């Protein structure tokens, strides 16, 4: 990284997209290199934008030969702190939480759900994909003891802010929430949302009646 | 809307967030009005931004009294074409598709999954939440006959582009994809993605090692 330059969030947000596409190219096993032009065509992003984004972090390619796919994957993984597995606490063991606990797409991309919390006595103690559901009352202590930094919220909307407060107080630094509500957290805590309905509603703006 | 002004995508993307928060305020039933300041504090967006976003579409509030919540909900619903229910085709009846077909959060926000397609003979003909899974071979004809404009893709990544091509050719205009891969579609077709892993990977950039 060139000094203490503050890199725009929107640039950081594109790095996982580049990484995902590079891994796809790698898994196809066709060739060792790619170019900003090829990546740009695959991703619908201009090649100039890709070169500019990557230039924030160093020189990864050469005029003429392009980027070595394996090398760029290693570099992007390192920049995003994905050269390790992040253990994740999941809060909410309803149908969505259960589906997430069974989802096999986390581990290959650097995350592993290791703890599940719920406040429903009917769920506590049950195993989901090999993980025993713990009581919400145990959450703060478990998070602090294991220094858990990443959490996924799959609770109903009305519970999500209270859960966020308790996660933050216990030391969590990054929260992905599936609850359809805006969460308030201190600026040093990252919060992201997965709400497919806001995506669908954005798109219908562009559709006729 | 003021004439033929092209409104930035990023503004359109915030309207569903405003609508979601207004509906939450409405459901709390506390009071008939809100303000850009209150909305801003609830959403972590500046009040000036909210006023500017809404001013693209008209005058919805008054200095001093603010916005009437019910009125602004009606107006935003109209702008986003959500004063109707959009019937949705779901492609992919695996564990994610099945969870989506059971999810009860679509209808209150303007969408209803009415068709499900898969290519697995073991799934075709089975009912999921009252909908019979149809063969992928029937998809193009069904989409064209019912003039389906909105589709959700919940297939494996390797199938998503081919499914997209067939949906677009049959007339679909908006696609929400859960497949972790960039999709190529003509510019008049809206494509959105739900990939929680890219969100998690963006956030770990900001975490220590």
XYZ file of C-alpha atoms in Angstrom, chain B residues 6-201:
196
model
C -31.847 11.271 -15.397
C -31.771 10.409 -11.707
C -28.554 8.753 -10.495
C -28.777 5.022 -9.752
C -27.378 5.625 -6.295
C -30.358 7.849 -5.478
C -32.804 5.222 -6.734
C -30.972 2.672 -4.575
C -31.666 4.698 -1.429
C -35.422 5.016 -2.031
C -36.198 1.427 -0.910
C -34.192 2.119 2.272
C -36.278 5.230 2.961
C -39.455 3.296 2.217
C -38.454 0.468 4.563
C -37.762 2.879 7.422
C -40.996 4.809 6.796
C -42.988 1.570 6.930
C -41.287 0.724 10.193
C -42.246 4.128 11.619
C -45.779 3.580 10.289
C -46.007 0.167 11.943
C -44.952 1.685 15.253
C -47.982 3.952 14.867
C -46.550 6.673 17.035
C -47.111 9.789 14.993
C -48.229 10.894 11.526
C -45.111 12.807 10.460
C -41.321 12.523 10.365
C -38.495 14.790 9.208
C -35.377 14.477 7.095
C -33.455 14.960 10.321
C -35.168 12.075 12.109
C -34.906 9.798 9.059
C -31.263 10.778 8.712
C -30.464 9.862 12.294
C -32.298 6.539 11.981
C -30.507 5.659 8.747
C -27.067 7.171 9.238
C -27.559 9.404 6.185
C -27.331 13.204 6.319
C -30.647 15.068 6.354
C -29.398 17.208 3.462
C -28.841 14.046 1.388
C -32.353 12.819 2.102
C -33.915 16.157 1.148
C -31.828 16.269 -2.028
C -32.727 12.684 -2.981
C -36.444 13.302 -2.514
C -36.344 16.666 -4.306
C -35.663 14.798 -7.565
C -39.264 13.595 -7.422
C -41.209 16.564 -6.062
C -42.048 18.456 -2.914
C -43.029 15.947 -0.235
C -42.487 17.879 2.971
C -43.023 21.292 4.464
C -40.551 23.375 6.423
C -41.600 22.945 10.033
C -44.110 20.069 9.690
C -41.851 17.623 7.853
C -43.140 14.637 5.883
C -46.484 12.919 6.346
C -45.416 9.291 6.713
C -48.416 7.699 4.952
C -48.246 10.165 2.074
C -44.510 9.697 1.556
C -44.937 5.904 1.632
C -47.600 6.175 -1.081
C -45.424 8.441 -3.187
C -42.273 6.321 -2.901
C -44.281 3.164 -3.615
C -45.641 4.822 -6.737
C -42.209 6.046 -7.885
C -40.723 2.568 -7.421
C -43.731 0.934 -9.138
C -44.596 -0.896 -5.942
C -48.270 0.065 -5.960
C -48.843 -3.402 -7.424
C -47.594 -6.920 -6.762
C -44.815 -8.123 -9.080
C -45.104 -11.827 -9.868
C -41.680 -13.472 -9.744
C -40.166 -16.557 -11.364
C -37.644 -18.402 -9.207
C -35.014 -20.523 -10.947
C -33.345 -23.188 -8.831
C -35.139 -25.368 -6.290
C -32.180 -26.416 -4.157
C -31.858 -25.531 -0.492
C -31.530 -21.789 -1.172
C -34.404 -21.743 -3.693
C -36.573 -23.706 -1.284
C -35.805 -21.258 1.536
C -36.645 -18.334 -0.751
C -39.921 -19.954 -1.827
C -40.899 -20.209 1.842
C -39.699 -16.722 2.802
C -42.675 -14.594 3.835
C -40.901 -11.262 3.413
C -41.538 -10.871 -0.329
C -45.296 -10.230 -0.425
C -45.438 -7.374 2.127
C -42.875 -5.539 0.014
C -44.445 -6.052 -3.391
C -43.251 -9.386 -4.788
C -44.708 -12.858 -5.019
C -42.906 -15.971 -6.199
C -45.440 -17.734 -8.456
C -43.300 -20.017 -10.577
C -40.332 -22.242 -9.745
C -38.073 -23.891 -12.312
C -35.365 -26.529 -11.980
C -33.704 -29.063 -14.260
C -33.511 -31.891 -11.706
C -36.051 -34.617 -12.587
C -36.208 -35.448 -8.864
C -37.526 -31.959 -8.135
C -39.786 -31.316 -11.116
C -43.444 -31.784 -10.160
C -42.754 -31.484 -6.428
C -44.647 -28.767 -4.567
C -42.737 -26.076 -2.682
C -44.935 -23.818 -0.576
C -47.871 -24.660 -2.857
C -46.035 -24.108 -6.149
C -45.251 -27.034 -8.451
C -41.654 -27.050 -9.662
C -41.599 -26.874 -13.472
C -38.940 -28.103 -15.842
C -36.376 -25.597 -17.092
C -37.452 -26.656 -20.561
C -40.842 -25.004 -19.942
C -39.335 -21.787 -18.612
C -39.082 -19.688 -21.773
C -42.635 -20.403 -22.823
C -44.052 -19.775 -19.324
C -42.150 -16.502 -18.943
C -43.332 -15.274 -22.343
C -46.950 -16.370 -21.847
C -47.311 -14.691 -18.439
C -45.133 -11.712 -19.446
C -42.992 -12.309 -16.359
C -40.628 -9.354 -15.864
C -38.879 -10.260 -12.600
C -36.816 -13.382 -11.889
C -34.663 -14.637 -9.028
C -31.748 -16.962 -9.823
C -30.781 -19.470 -7.129
C -28.863 -21.939 -9.292
C -25.227 -23.009 -8.956
C -22.783 -20.436 -10.361
C -21.993 -22.496 -13.441
C -25.639 -22.507 -14.598
C -26.444 -18.851 -13.930
C -25.306 -17.279 -17.219
C -27.194 -19.769 -19.372
C -30.333 -19.267 -17.248
C -29.890 -15.486 -17.563
C -29.645 -15.738 -21.349
C -32.863 -17.742 -21.529
C -34.739 -15.447 -19.130
C -33.682 -12.340 -21.049
C -34.614 -13.869 -24.373
C -38.059 -14.733 -22.981
C -38.643 -11.145 -21.848
C -37.465 -10.834 -18.222
C -36.339 -7.275 -17.404
C -35.043 -7.544 -13.811
C -32.937 -10.333 -12.319
C -31.815 -10.821 -8.745
C -29.057 -13.428 -8.669
C -27.780 -15.385 -5.685
C -25.184 -17.153 -7.817
C -21.691 -15.881 -6.924
C -20.757 -14.903 -10.455
C -21.036 -11.755 -12.586
C -23.783 -12.067 -15.209
C -23.737 -10.536 -18.652
C -27.047 -9.070 -19.814
C -28.166 -6.347 -22.210
C -28.176 -2.787 -20.768
C -31.982 -2.601 -20.679
C -32.092 -5.545 -18.257
C -31.491 -4.783 -14.579
C -29.276 -7.261 -12.724
C -28.669 -7.225 -8.960
C -26.712 -9.599 -6.819
C -27.005 -11.033 -3.372
C -23.594 -12.399 -2.394
C -23.029 -12.142 1.357
C -19.457 -13.370 0.978
C -18.393 -10.302 -0.979
C -19.816 -8.190 1.869
C -17.946 -10.192 4.499
C -14.751 -10.004 2.461
